[in-house]
Structures are given as structure tokens and as C-alpha cells.
Short mmCIF file of C-alpha atoms in Angstrom, two decimals:
data_model
loop_
_atom_site.label_atom_id
_atom_site.label_comp_id
_atom_site.label_asym_id
_atom_site.label_seq_id
_atom_site.Cartn_x
_atom_site.Cartn_y
_atom_site.Cartn_z
CA MET A 1262 9.61 -22.63 -1.66
CA THR A 1263 8.63 -22.66 -5.36
CA GLU A 1264 5.00 -23.68 -5.85
CA GLN A 1265 4.11 -26.55 -8.12
CA PRO A 1266 2.02 -25.34 -11.07
CA ASP A 1267 -1.62 -26.33 -11.05
CA ARG A 1268 -2.87 -28.55 -13.84
CA SER A 1269 -4.07 -25.64 -15.98
CA GLU A 1270 -0.66 -23.96 -15.79
CA ALA A 1271 1.09 -27.21 -16.66
CA ASP A 1272 -1.25 -27.72 -19.61
CA ASP A 1273 -0.50 -24.19 -20.82
CA PHE A 1274 3.23 -24.82 -20.52
CA ASP A 1275 3.09 -28.14 -22.37
CA GLY A 1276 0.92 -26.62 -25.05
CA ILE A 1277 3.33 -23.76 -25.64
CA VAL A 1278 6.28 -26.19 -25.84
CA GLU A 1279 4.46 -28.31 -28.42
CA ALA A 1280 3.40 -25.31 -30.45
CA GLU A 1281 6.85 -23.74 -30.41
CA THR A 1282 8.52 -27.03 -31.36
CA ASN A 1283 6.12 -28.05 -34.11
CA LEU A 1284 5.64 -24.71 -35.81
CA PRO A 1285 7.84 -24.79 -38.89
CA GLN A 1286 9.15 -21.28 -38.29
CA ASP A 1287 8.49 -18.27 -36.11
CA LEU A 1288 9.12 -14.80 -37.39
CA GLU A 1289 12.82 -14.73 -36.54
CA ALA A 1290 13.33 -18.32 -37.70
CA ALA A 1291 11.70 -17.51 -41.01
CA ARG A 1292 14.24 -14.76 -41.51
CA SER A 1293 17.20 -16.93 -40.56
CA GLY A 1294 16.02 -20.21 -42.08
CA GLU A 1295 16.22 -21.94 -38.67
CA THR A 1296 13.62 -24.08 -36.92
CA PRO A 1297 13.12 -23.68 -33.13
CA THR A 1298 14.73 -26.51 -31.14
CA PRO A 1299 12.91 -28.29 -28.30
CA ASP A 1300 15.30 -26.68 -25.76
CA LEU A 1301 14.59 -23.20 -27.03
CA ALA A 1302 10.89 -24.02 -27.08
CA VAL A 1303 11.01 -24.91 -23.37
CA ILE A 1304 12.79 -21.65 -22.57
CA GLU A 1305 10.19 -19.67 -24.50
CA ALA A 1306 7.37 -21.57 -22.80
CA GLY A 1307 8.79 -20.78 -19.39
CA SER A 1308 9.15 -17.12 -20.26
CA ARG A 1309 5.62 -16.86 -21.63
CA THR A 1310 4.14 -18.75 -18.68
CA LEU A 1311 5.78 -16.32 -16.24
CA ARG A 1312 4.62 -13.32 -18.27
CA ALA A 1313 1.10 -14.69 -18.12
CA HIS A 1314 1.16 -14.06 -14.37
CA GLY A 1315 1.46 -10.32 -15.03
CA GLY A 1316 -1.38 -8.02 -15.95
CA LEU A 1317 -4.28 -6.67 -13.98
CA PRO A 1318 -5.23 -8.54 -10.80
CA GLN A 1319 -8.25 -10.80 -10.61
CA GLY A 1320 -9.51 -11.40 -7.06
CA GLU A 1321 -10.12 -9.81 -3.69
CA ALA A 1322 -7.74 -7.10 -2.49
CA VAL A 1323 -8.72 -7.84 1.12
CA PRO A 1324 -8.98 -11.59 1.76
CA ALA A 1325 -11.19 -13.24 4.35
CA ARG A 1326 -9.93 -15.87 6.79
CA PRO A 1327 -8.98 -19.13 5.04
CA ALA A 1328 -11.96 -21.43 4.53
CA ASP A 1329 -9.85 -24.53 5.20
CA PRO A 1330 -9.68 -25.04 9.01
CA GLU A 1331 -6.15 -26.49 8.81
CA VAL A 1332 -4.84 -23.55 6.79
CA ASP A 1333 -6.57 -21.10 9.11
CA ALA A 1334 -5.02 -22.80 12.14
CA ALA A 1335 -1.57 -22.69 10.54
CA LEU A 1336 -1.97 -18.99 9.70
CA ARG A 1337 -3.10 -18.23 13.26
CA ALA A 1338 -0.06 -20.04 14.61
CA VAL A 1339 2.24 -17.86 12.49
CA GLU A 1340 0.34 -14.72 13.52
CA THR A 1341 0.78 -15.72 17.17
CA GLU A 1342 4.52 -16.26 16.76
CA LEU A 1343 4.93 -12.93 15.00
CA ALA A 1344 2.84 -11.16 17.65
CA GLY A 1345 5.30 -12.41 20.29
CA ARG A 1346 7.99 -10.19 18.79
CA TRP A 1347 8.47 -6.44 19.14
CA GLY A 1348 5.50 -4.66 17.63
CA GLU A 1349 5.70 -2.05 14.90
CA THR A 1350 5.66 0.83 17.37
CA LYS A 1351 8.65 -0.42 19.40
CA LEU A 1352 11.80 0.35 17.47
CA GLU A 1353 15.57 0.16 17.83
CA PRO A 1354 16.84 2.41 15.01
CA SER A 1355 19.16 0.08 13.12
CA VAL A 1356 19.18 -2.04 9.98
CA SER A 1357 21.82 -4.41 11.39
CA ARG A 1358 19.37 -7.21 12.21
CA ILE A 1359 17.53 -7.14 8.88
CA ALA A 1360 20.89 -6.91 7.06
CA ALA A 1361 22.06 -9.99 8.94
CA LEU A 1362 18.89 -11.83 7.95
CA MET A 1363 19.33 -10.85 4.31
CA ASP A 1364 22.91 -12.11 4.46
CA VAL A 1365 22.00 -15.60 5.68
CA LEU A 1366 19.10 -15.76 3.19
CA GLY A 1367 21.46 -15.03 0.31
CA GLU A 1368 20.45 -11.38 -0.30
CA PRO A 1369 17.05 -12.08 -1.92
CA GLN A 1370 16.29 -8.34 -2.10
CA ARG A 1371 18.97 -7.96 -4.77
CA ALA A 1372 17.28 -10.40 -7.17
CA TYR A 1373 14.97 -7.77 -8.67
CA PRO A 1374 14.78 -3.99 -9.18
CA THR A 1375 12.72 -1.99 -6.70
CA ILE A 1376 10.69 1.17 -6.36
CA HIS A 1377 10.89 2.44 -2.75
CA ILE A 1378 8.17 4.68 -1.27
CA THR A 1379 8.32 6.89 1.80
CA GLY A 1380 6.29 9.89 3.03
CA THR A 1381 3.65 10.54 5.65
CA ASN A 1382 0.35 9.97 3.83
CA GLY A 1383 -0.64 8.29 0.59
CA LYS A 1384 2.09 5.63 0.51
CA THR A 1385 -0.12 2.56 0.21
CA SER A 1386 -2.50 4.04 -2.37
CA THR A 1387 0.47 5.23 -4.42
CA ALA A 1388 2.06 1.78 -4.16
CA ARG A 1389 -1.15 0.18 -5.43
CA MET A 1390 -1.26 2.56 -8.40
CA ILE A 1391 2.38 1.88 -9.27
CA GLU A 1392 1.72 -1.83 -9.02
CA ALA A 1393 -1.33 -1.58 -11.31
CA LEU A 1394 0.63 0.34 -13.93
CA LEU A 1395 3.55 -2.10 -13.91
CA GLY A 1396 1.18 -5.06 -14.10
CA ALA A 1397 -0.67 -3.53 -17.03
CA PHE A 1398 2.65 -3.42 -18.86
CA GLU A 1399 2.98 -7.17 -18.28
CA LEU A 1400 5.56 -7.07 -15.52
CA ARG A 1401 5.27 -9.46 -12.61
CA THR A 1402 5.08 -7.39 -9.44
CA GLY A 1403 5.64 -7.83 -5.74
CA ARG A 1404 4.21 -5.23 -3.36
CA TYR A 1405 5.05 -4.83 0.32
CA THR A 1406 2.86 -2.40 2.27
CA SER A 1407 1.74 -1.82 5.85
CA PRO A 1408 -0.29 -1.93 7.96
CA HIS A 1409 -2.96 -4.34 6.79
CA VAL A 1410 -6.69 -3.65 6.80
CA GLN A 1411 -7.97 -7.11 7.75
CA SER A 1412 -5.52 -9.89 6.95
CA ILE A 1413 -1.78 -9.95 7.57
CA THR A 1414 -1.37 -11.58 4.15
CA GLU A 1415 -2.32 -8.24 2.52
CA ARG A 1416 1.15 -6.94 3.34
CA ILE A 1417 2.85 -9.20 0.79
CA SER A 1418 1.27 -9.17 -2.66
CA LEU A 1419 2.16 -10.85 -5.94
CA ASP A 1420 0.62 -9.70 -9.21
CA GLY A 1421 -1.63 -7.26 -7.39
CA LEU A 1422 -3.16 -9.68 -4.90
CA PRO A 1423 -2.23 -10.78 -1.37
CA ILE A 1424 -0.32 -14.03 -1.35
CA PRO A 1425 -2.49 -17.03 -0.40
CA ALA A 1426 -2.50 -17.96 3.28
CA GLU A 1427 -0.81 -21.27 2.46
CA ARG A 1428 2.05 -19.48 0.75
CA PHE A 1429 2.35 -16.97 3.59
CA VAL A 1430 2.74 -19.84 6.06
CA GLU A 1431 5.23 -21.65 3.80
CA THR A 1432 7.31 -18.50 3.42
CA TYR A 1433 7.44 -18.03 7.18
CA GLU A 1434 8.41 -21.66 7.78
CA ASP A 1435 11.11 -21.42 5.10
CA ILE A 1436 12.87 -18.43 6.66
CA LYS A 1437 12.16 -19.31 10.31
CA PRO A 1438 15.45 -21.24 10.88
CA TYR A 1439 17.40 -18.26 9.54
CA VAL A 1440 15.40 -15.85 11.70
CA GLU A 1441 16.26 -17.92 14.77
CA MET A 1442 19.92 -17.96 13.71
CA VAL A 1443 19.98 -14.14 13.59
CA ASP A 1444 18.01 -13.87 16.83
CA ALA A 1445 20.70 -15.91 18.60
CA LYS A 1446 23.50 -13.59 17.46
CA GLU A 1447 21.94 -10.14 17.80
CA GLU A 1448 21.41 -8.10 20.96
CA PHE A 1449 17.68 -7.86 20.20
CA ARG A 1450 15.51 -10.38 18.40
CA LEU A 1451 14.17 -9.47 14.97
CA SER A 1452 10.95 -7.48 15.30
CA PHE A 1453 7.53 -8.30 13.86
CA PHE A 1454 8.11 -5.88 11.00
CA GLU A 1455 11.65 -7.09 10.32
CA VAL A 1456 10.53 -10.70 9.97
CA LEU A 1457 7.68 -9.69 7.65
CA THR A 1458 10.12 -7.66 5.56
CA GLY A 1459 12.38 -10.68 5.28
CA MET A 1460 9.40 -12.80 4.25
CA ALA A 1461 8.40 -10.30 1.57
CA TYR A 1462 11.87 -10.08 0.05
CA ALA A 1463 12.21 -13.88 0.05
CA ALA A 1464 8.75 -14.37 -1.48
CA PHE A 1465 9.51 -11.87 -4.24
CA ALA A 1466 12.78 -13.61 -5.12
CA ASP A 1467 11.08 -16.99 -5.10
CA ALA A 1468 8.17 -15.91 -7.34
CA PRO A 1469 10.23 -14.47 -9.11
CA VAL A 1470 9.05 -10.90 -9.67
CA ASP A 1471 10.20 -8.48 -12.35
CA VAL A 1472 9.97 -5.52 -9.96
CA ALA A 1473 9.09 -4.94 -6.31
CA VAL A 1474 7.15 -1.96 -4.98
CA VAL A 1475 8.16 -1.43 -1.36
CA GLU A 1476 6.60 0.92 1.18
CA VAL A 1477 8.63 1.88 4.24
CA GLY A 1478 7.18 1.02 7.61
CA MET A 1479 8.34 4.21 9.31
CA GLY A 1480 10.89 6.83 8.36
CA GLY A 1481 13.51 5.73 5.88
CA SER A 1482 17.18 5.53 6.86
CA TRP A 1483 16.81 2.89 9.54
CA ASP A 1484 13.55 1.38 8.34
CA ALA A 1485 13.79 -2.39 7.89
CA THR A 1486 12.92 -2.09 4.21
CA ASN A 1487 16.01 0.04 3.58
CA VAL A 1488 18.33 -2.82 2.68
CA ILE A 1489 17.30 -2.44 -0.95
CA ASP A 1490 19.09 -0.30 -3.51
CA ALA A 1491 16.08 1.19 -5.28
CA GLY A 1492 16.58 2.86 -8.63
CA VAL A 1493 13.41 4.92 -8.07
CA ALA A 1494 12.70 6.60 -4.72
CA VAL A 1495 9.21 8.04 -4.23
CA VAL A 1496 8.42 10.61 -1.54
CA THR A 1497 4.71 11.24 -0.90
CA PRO A 1498 3.67 14.37 1.08
CA ILE A 1499 5.50 14.77 4.38
CA ASP A 1500 3.62 16.02 7.42
CA LEU A 1501 3.70 15.56 11.18
CA ASP A 1502 3.29 11.97 12.36
CA HIS A 1503 5.36 9.72 14.62
CA THR A 1504 6.92 12.93 15.94
CA ASP A 1505 8.31 11.13 19.00
CA ARG A 1506 10.51 9.04 16.68
CA LEU A 1507 11.02 11.07 13.51
CA GLY A 1508 11.11 14.74 14.55
CA ASN A 1509 8.85 17.67 15.34
CA THR A 1510 8.99 19.53 12.01
CA PRO A 1511 8.57 18.44 8.38
CA ALA A 1512 12.27 19.21 7.84
CA GLU A 1513 13.37 16.95 10.71
CA ILE A 1514 11.10 14.18 9.47
CA ALA A 1515 12.41 14.63 5.93
CA VAL A 1516 15.98 14.01 7.10
CA GLU A 1517 15.05 10.50 8.16
CA LYS A 1518 12.86 9.81 5.14
CA SER A 1519 15.53 11.01 2.71
CA GLY A 1520 17.54 7.95 3.68
CA ILE A 1521 15.86 5.90 0.95
CA ILE A 1522 17.54 8.04 -1.76
CA LYS A 1523 20.41 5.96 -3.09
CA GLN A 1524 23.37 6.90 -5.28
CA GLY A 1525 22.31 7.73 -8.83
CA ALA A 1526 18.61 7.05 -8.21
CA THR A 1527 15.66 8.96 -9.62
CA VAL A 1528 13.60 10.75 -6.94
CA ILE A 1529 9.90 11.35 -7.54
CA LEU A 1530 8.97 14.15 -5.18
CA ALA A 1531 5.33 14.91 -4.40
CA GLN A 1532 4.37 18.45 -3.36
CA GLN A 1533 6.09 19.12 -0.03
CA PRO A 1534 6.40 21.78 2.66
CA VAL A 1535 9.27 24.06 1.65
CA ASP A 1536 11.59 22.96 4.47
CA ALA A 1537 10.99 19.26 3.72
CA ALA A 1538 11.61 19.81 0.00
CA GLN A 1539 14.91 21.56 0.75
CA VAL A 1540 16.10 18.57 2.77
CA MET A 1541 15.15 16.15 0.00
CA LEU A 1542 16.84 18.20 -2.71
CA LYS A 1543 20.04 18.50 -0.66
CA LYS A 1544 20.11 14.72 -0.17
CA ALA A 1545 19.51 14.19 -3.89
CA VAL A 1546 22.47 16.40 -4.76
CA GLU A 1547 24.69 14.48 -2.34
CA ALA A 1548 23.60 11.19 -3.92
CA ASP A 1549 23.93 12.48 -7.48
CA ALA A 1550 20.26 11.59 -7.92
CA THR A 1551 17.88 12.96 -10.52
CA VAL A 1552 14.80 14.71 -9.12
CA ALA A 1553 11.35 15.05 -10.69
CA ARG A 1554 9.08 17.42 -8.74
CA GLU A 1555 5.31 17.49 -8.75
CA GLY A 1556 4.18 20.82 -10.15
CA MET A 1557 7.38 21.19 -12.14
CA GLU A 1558 8.41 18.09 -14.12
CA PHE A 1559 5.06 16.34 -13.68
CA GLY A 1560 1.63 16.95 -12.18
CA ILE A 1561 -2.11 17.31 -12.64
CA VAL A 1562 -3.27 19.27 -15.68
CA ALA A 1563 -7.02 18.90 -15.13
CA ARG A 1564 -9.34 17.07 -12.78
CA GLU A 1565 -13.11 16.71 -12.56
CA VAL A 1566 -15.42 14.67 -10.39
CA ALA A 1567 -16.96 11.71 -12.21
CA VAL A 1568 -19.41 8.98 -11.28
CA GLY A 1569 -17.50 6.52 -9.12
CA GLY A 1570 -14.31 8.56 -9.01
CA GLN A 1571 -12.64 11.29 -11.06
CA LEU A 1572 -11.42 12.00 -14.57
CA LEU A 1573 -7.84 13.22 -14.86
CA THR A 1574 -5.44 14.73 -17.33
CA LEU A 1575 -1.93 14.06 -16.05
CA ARG A 1576 1.37 15.48 -17.20
CA GLY A 1577 4.03 12.86 -16.93
CA LEU A 1578 7.74 12.91 -17.61
CA GLY A 1579 7.07 11.89 -21.20
CA GLY A 1580 4.01 13.95 -22.08
CA GLU A 1581 0.31 14.36 -21.29
CA TYR A 1582 -2.15 11.57 -20.55
CA GLU A 1583 -5.75 12.62 -21.14
CA GLU A 1584 -9.07 11.14 -20.00
CA VAL A 1585 -7.63 8.92 -17.30
CA PHE A 1586 -10.44 7.59 -15.08
CA LEU A 1587 -9.46 6.93 -11.46
CA PRO A 1588 -12.12 5.08 -9.43
CA LEU A 1589 -11.04 6.76 -6.18
CA TYR A 1590 -12.25 9.98 -4.55
CA GLY A 1591 -10.45 13.13 -3.49
CA ALA A 1592 -7.82 15.52 -4.81
CA HIS A 1593 -5.20 13.69 -2.73
CA MET A 1594 -5.80 10.55 -4.78
CA ALA A 1595 -5.30 12.51 -8.01
CA HIS A 1596 -1.95 13.72 -6.66
CA ASN A 1597 -1.06 10.14 -5.74
CA ALA A 1598 -1.89 9.13 -9.31
CA ALA A 1599 0.44 11.79 -10.74
CA VAL A 1600 3.25 10.60 -8.48
CA ALA A 1601 2.63 6.94 -9.36
CA LEU A 1602 2.67 7.65 -13.09
CA ALA A 1603 5.95 9.58 -12.84
CA ALA A 1604 7.50 6.77 -10.78
CA VAL A 1605 6.63 4.17 -13.41
CA GLU A 1606 7.85 6.42 -16.21
CA ALA A 1607 11.14 6.83 -14.34
CA PHE A 1608 11.38 3.07 -13.88
CA PHE A 1609 11.07 2.65 -17.66
CA GLY A 1610 13.72 5.31 -18.27
CA ILE A 1611 11.37 8.05 -19.46
CA GLY A 1612 12.84 11.44 -18.73
CA SER A 1613 16.42 10.18 -18.65
CA GLN A 1614 16.91 7.76 -21.55
CA HIS A 1615 14.01 8.82 -23.77
CA ALA A 1616 11.02 11.17 -23.73
CA ARG A 1617 8.18 9.25 -25.32
CA PRO A 1618 5.08 8.69 -23.15
CA LEU A 1619 3.75 5.33 -22.04
CA ASP A 1620 0.97 3.77 -24.10
CA ILE A 1621 -2.11 5.80 -23.16
CA ASP A 1622 -4.61 2.94 -23.45
CA THR A 1623 -2.53 0.79 -21.11
CA VAL A 1624 -2.24 3.66 -18.63
CA ARG A 1625 -6.01 4.22 -18.71
CA LYS A 1626 -6.69 0.52 -18.25
CA ALA A 1627 -4.32 0.36 -15.28
CA PHE A 1628 -5.71 3.36 -13.42
CA ALA A 1629 -9.30 2.22 -14.03
CA SER A 1630 -8.44 -1.04 -12.22
CA VAL A 1631 -7.02 0.54 -9.06
CA VAL A 1632 -8.60 -0.24 -5.71
CA SER A 1633 -7.49 1.09 -2.34
CA PRO A 1634 -9.46 -0.59 0.47
CA GLY A 1635 -10.27 1.64 3.40
CA ARG A 1636 -9.60 4.88 1.52
CA LEU A 1637 -12.94 6.70 1.07
CA GLU A 1638 -14.41 3.25 0.45
CA VAL A 1639 -18.21 3.01 0.20
CA VAL A 1640 -19.42 -0.15 1.94
CA ARG A 1641 -23.16 0.52 2.27
CA ARG A 1642 -25.92 2.64 0.77
CA SER A 1643 -29.08 4.16 2.28
CA PRO A 1644 -27.56 5.72 4.22
CA THR A 1645 -24.13 5.75 2.65
CA VAL A 1646 -21.39 4.42 4.94
CA VAL A 1647 -17.81 5.32 3.99
CA LEU A 1648 -14.62 3.92 5.50
CA ASP A 1649 -11.36 5.86 5.59
CA ALA A 1650 -8.11 5.05 7.38
CA ALA A 1651 -7.11 8.67 8.10
CA HIS A 1652 -5.12 8.61 11.34
CA ASN A 1653 -3.38 12.00 11.51
CA PRO A 1654 -4.49 15.61 10.95
CA ALA A 1655 -3.12 15.88 7.40
CA GLY A 1656 -4.84 12.67 6.35
CA ALA A 1657 -8.07 13.79 8.01
CA ARG A 1658 -8.06 17.10 6.16
CA ALA A 1659 -7.60 15.33 2.83
CA THR A 1660 -10.41 12.92 3.66
CA ALA A 1661 -12.74 15.74 4.72
CA ASP A 1662 -12.07 17.61 1.47
CA GLY A 1663 -12.62 14.46 -0.57
CA LEU A 1664 -15.91 13.73 1.18
CA THR A 1665 -17.20 17.25 0.63
CA GLU A 1666 -16.26 17.21 -3.06
CA ALA A 1667 -17.43 13.72 -4.02
CA PHE A 1668 -20.47 13.12 -1.83
CA GLY A 1669 -21.97 16.43 -0.73
CA PHE A 1670 -23.73 14.91 2.29
CA SER A 1671 -26.44 17.08 3.81
CA ARG A 1672 -25.65 15.53 7.18
CA LEU A 1673 -22.50 13.56 8.00
CA ILE A 1674 -22.02 11.54 11.18
CA GLY A 1675 -18.52 10.48 12.17
CA VAL A 1676 -17.53 7.28 13.92
CA VAL A 1677 -14.03 7.64 15.34
CA ALA A 1678 -11.73 5.17 17.08
CA ALA A 1679 -8.08 6.20 17.11
CA SER A 1680 -4.73 4.98 18.38
CA ALA A 1681 -3.59 6.57 21.62
CA ASP A 1682 -0.14 7.42 20.25
CA LYS A 1683 -1.51 9.71 17.52
CA ASP A 1684 -2.43 13.41 17.46
CA VAL A 1685 -6.06 12.55 18.10
CA LYS A 1686 -7.15 16.06 18.99
CA GLY A 1687 -5.67 17.34 15.73
CA LEU A 1688 -7.50 14.61 13.84
CA LEU A 1689 -10.82 15.54 15.48
CA GLU A 1690 -10.25 19.23 14.75
CA ALA A 1691 -9.73 18.41 11.07
CA PHE A 1692 -13.06 16.60 10.93
CA GLU A 1693 -15.06 19.09 13.04
CA PRO A 1694 -16.21 21.29 10.14
CA VAL A 1695 -17.76 18.33 8.27
CA PHE A 1696 -19.23 16.23 11.10
CA ALA A 1697 -22.69 17.16 12.34
CA GLU A 1698 -22.08 14.78 15.25
CA VAL A 1699 -19.39 12.30 16.19
CA VAL A 1700 -19.73 8.88 17.82
CA VAL A 1701 -16.53 7.97 19.66
CA THR A 1702 -15.66 4.35 20.23
CA ALA A 1703 -12.78 1.86 20.30
CA ASN A 1704 -11.29 -0.70 17.92
CA THR A 1705 -9.77 -4.09 18.69
CA SER A 1706 -6.16 -2.90 18.67
CA MET A 1707 -4.25 -2.78 21.92
CA ARG A 1708 -3.20 0.73 20.87
CA SER A 1709 -6.79 1.98 20.75
CA MET A 1710 -7.39 5.11 22.83
CA ASP A 1711 -9.58 4.66 25.89
CA VAL A 1712 -13.13 5.63 25.00
CA ASP A 1713 -13.54 8.01 27.93
CA GLU A 1714 -10.26 9.75 27.08
CA LEU A 1715 -11.33 10.03 23.44
CA ALA A 1716 -14.73 11.37 24.50
CA ALA A 1717 -13.09 14.07 26.60
CA LEU A 1718 -11.05 15.24 23.60
CA ALA A 1719 -14.12 15.13 21.37
CA VAL A 1720 -16.11 17.29 23.79
CA GLU A 1721 -13.29 19.87 23.73
CA VAL A 1722 -13.51 20.03 19.94
CA PHE A 1723 -17.22 19.47 19.20
CA GLY A 1724 -18.99 20.45 22.41
CA ASP A 1725 -20.92 18.06 24.62
CA GLU A 1726 -24.13 18.15 22.56
CA ARG A 1727 -22.43 16.82 19.39
CA VAL A 1728 -20.65 13.85 21.00
CA VAL A 1729 -22.06 10.36 21.49
CA VAL A 1730 -20.11 7.65 23.32
CA GLU A 1731 -20.44 3.96 22.39
CA PRO A 1732 -17.68 1.68 23.75
CA ARG A 1733 -18.32 -1.01 21.12
CA LEU A 1734 -17.71 -0.33 17.44
CA ASP A 1735 -20.77 -2.23 16.25
CA ASP A 1736 -22.99 -0.17 18.54
CA ALA A 1737 -21.22 3.00 17.42
CA ILE A 1738 -21.90 2.28 13.74
CA GLU A 1739 -25.53 1.50 14.47
CA ALA A 1740 -25.89 4.70 16.49
CA ALA A 1741 -24.34 6.73 13.66
CA ILE A 1742 -26.68 5.21 11.07
CA THR A 1743 -29.64 6.05 13.29
CA LEU A 1744 -28.45 9.65 13.64
CA ALA A 1745 -27.91 9.92 9.88
CA GLU A 1746 -31.48 8.86 9.22
CA GLU A 1747 -33.04 11.46 11.48
CA GLU A 1748 -34.99 14.56 10.39
CA ASP A 1749 -36.09 13.21 7.00
CA GLU A 1750 -32.54 13.50 5.67
CA TYR A 1751 -32.26 9.81 4.83
CA ALA A 1752 -31.30 10.31 1.18
CA GLY A 1753 -28.67 12.96 1.79
CA ALA A 1754 -27.06 11.74 5.00
CA GLY A 1755 -23.95 9.66 5.44
CA VAL A 1756 -21.62 8.03 7.94
CA LEU A 1757 -17.82 8.09 7.94
CA VAL A 1758 -15.97 5.47 9.99
CA THR A 1759 -12.38 6.61 10.51
CA GLY A 1760 -9.45 7.26 12.84
CA SER A 1761 -7.25 4.23 12.22
CA VAL A 1762 -6.54 1.39 9.81
CA PHE A 1763 -7.56 -0.91 12.68
CA THR A 1764 -10.94 0.83 12.90
CA VAL A 1765 -11.49 0.41 9.17
CA GLY A 1766 -10.55 -3.27 9.31
CA ASP A 1767 -12.93 -3.93 12.18
CA ALA A 1768 -15.73 -2.02 10.45
CA ARG A 1769 -15.20 -3.92 7.21
CA LEU A 1770 -15.69 -7.19 9.06
CA LEU A 1771 -18.78 -5.91 10.84
CA LEU A 1772 -20.28 -4.68 7.59
CA LYS A 1773 -19.52 -8.01 5.86
CA ARG A 1774 -17.05 -6.66 3.32
CA GLY A 1775 -14.44 -9.21 4.35
#
């Protein structure tokens, strides 16, 4: 499954070999009186070529469909096969199937250290920040997140970018015989998410990566990702979501999510409800894990709104980091940044092995490069159209606060399409104070709530006069833009498209961002 280097990479490699062989002495050789041998030169060239893959990503965080018709057809065939399996919302709480797959694949998930992330909101943005920091320190990264905004390839990233469609297809074809082998032995076939998890772990081992950043799909203990033994466990804020599967209180949900805390790990704990924090701390004690808590061992010292984002002073495990620009909006993103920084410090041993801070310039460079598609993402001006993937009440409240702080719209129109299995009324209630009117619609997901049912909930929350119904998302966005432009408020009005990651993905395509 290893890719052949392109010509430029091969030229770089050959050039390094020649330089290392022909130089009379490097620094160490000069001290020892030795000249580098050709064999050692090849080893050094390989090491330096791999390191060259690290650093900040260059490319699109959300890829379009492949331009090559053959590649696109191959990707669609894989997507179709995966779609024929259990979806992400149908679960059988067990890691037996994914463990069996890892076994026949040779345990690829043990080939690299990992940072494991659970929580209710903020997981993907935090994962992207962790990835950016690690890459800035010249580590080759793999990132596994879900769900995707537009392309399934977004879920598996190398060096900060989704793997190419060709590589995604190759990875699937490589593990497919082993997937079928496990399917034949288990009571239930591997699910969509389990196969993707297997693909991610195999792709990371094949790359190879220096470190993997892994987001749980749901929960923790029996999540398919939880066959890793992560040295750093990150817990973003816990709130009510997936209550039919995880529990009806933050404490009950925390029990499941605490399952990612492994023996002797370091736990980076974002601010939590008291009952959820108690569960996490109890689990940490049982696992002899070290805990760093936001607001205690690390946190936000200062924060101010800036053009295009916000300027932060963060207190990490090793000291303060001043004048850190984050090109994302909202206090919740600043908290995610504090958590991400502490996680990377913990990965490098800061707080346990030594107390010196990370290089400030590298930290600034990393955070300034962060993107998080579909999270208060501006995709159009005049009027301003913002996309946000908030899909539960807690996420909606954070989004509403971020909008109010960063944009100050004189008139905001909401476009909402949500999944039927979510607390949709709670989501609408969170947005009610900031929406002048709401246009309810549907997205392309099979889980999308029926428009009439969504409209009935919206009328309960907003009143009949503030609700517009448009069954098609393109018509809904157009209707919202028209409403935003009314009453000579063109310059100060805006539109927020929200309710689901699926809604954001569809809107991005409609608005030509993908």
C-alpha cells in the first residue's frame, strides 16, 4: 500500500544521498574524524524525506469530487459498498469486531503513539488544532475525525489534509479481504464506521505517521476507535446528545466517554459539568492517570476579538503563550485552543517530565494556520452567509454567542435543517434569541427531519409569523438572503445555515465552496 514517490520526491532523496555522501564531514563527523558512509547517507536521506512531509498543510481542507472520471467512479463504488453496511447511528456496543480486524491486519494501530479525543462538542475543531500544532513541530500526523462535511475522504487525513481519493480507494481495497474474513466469523458484519476506522489505522501505519490524532465516533468505551492505547486522552465539554445510547445526564454520558482513559495516561479535561467531571476524575484515579484541568492547570488568560478571528493569551502546562492569533470565531473555539495546546504539551512530556513551554513562534504559526470547515465559516458577503454545524442545544448556544460577539448582525436569518434523531426543539430554542426569522428546510441525509414536522416545532418556538418553510435547501438559502436584504439593512444583515453537518455540506456545495 506504500505509494511510489513522485519524481520531485525521488530527486530530493537522491540529492540528499549525494550531498550526505560527498560532504567531507558533517558536524558530528568533524568531531569524530569520520566520513559519512553511503549506507548512513541513505538512512539520513530517508529520515529527512519523511520529515519533509510534516509541517503546515498546503491544500484544501474539504476536497471536491475527483476530476478524473475513473477515480471518481472508483470512489463512488467504495462509498456504495460502505453505505451497504450498518450506518453510524445503528450500533452494537462492542469492540470485538474491530479488535478482530486489527488482529488480522497485524495491529496497525500500535505502530504509532496516539492522542484520543472524546466529548460532546468541539472534538473535530480540537483535533484540527492538535494536528496543526504537531505538524508545526515537524511531526508527521494522521487525523481521524467524523462525520465529514462534503467528502468521505476528509475523515482520514495525513499531514493536515484529506488523503487523496486514489489512496482512499487503495486503502479500502487493501483491507477489504480482511474485512470479509472478519465478517464471515462475527455475528454481525463490520459497520460503516468500523471499516473506516480500520482503514484509518492501516493508512496511518502505512504512511507512516509519527502520531495519530483520533476522534471517537460516539461515546468512548465501546467506540470502534477504542482499540488504541493513547498516552493522551482529551475530553472536550460533555453535554446531552445521543441520550438514547449514552445516558440522560452528563454524568451517565461521562461514564461511557471515560472509557478512553488508559492506564498511566495523561487526561486533558476541558471545563465540565460538576457531575461529569467527578466521573472523569474517578476514572483517572482508577487508571493511575495524570489529570490536567482547564481553569486549573491550563486555560485562557485573555481573549479579544480580532479581524478574522481572535487574539489569545493561553496558559499551558509549561507557561504562558501570548499574542496567539486564532482565525476562528467564538469563545468556544478559544477553549478548544487551550485544550489542544495542553494536549500537545502533554504529548511532549511538558508538565510531567519537564516544565519549559513550547516554542512560542511555532505555536503562533500553528494556530494561525488552523481551519475548521463548517464552524462559523463565512462563505459569502453582502449579505454575509455563515455556515455552522451545530446540531444540539449546547452547540447551538455556543454558535449563537460566537455570532453575536464576532459579527453583530443587525438582522440575522436562520436556515435550519436538522436530523430527526436530535433534540431539534432544544436547538431551535437556543437560536431563538438571535434569529429574526427562521427558514426551515431539509438536507440530503436520510436522517433529515421531515420539513412539516420541523416547521411545527419551529412555530412552537418562534411563532407562526417568524417561520418560513422551503422544502429545498437551495430555495431556503435564497429565501433567507432575500429576507436579510429587506428594510434597508443590507449591510448589517446576515444568514446562518445550521442544524447538521449534512446541512453545512450541502450548503457548501450549493454556494460553490467545494
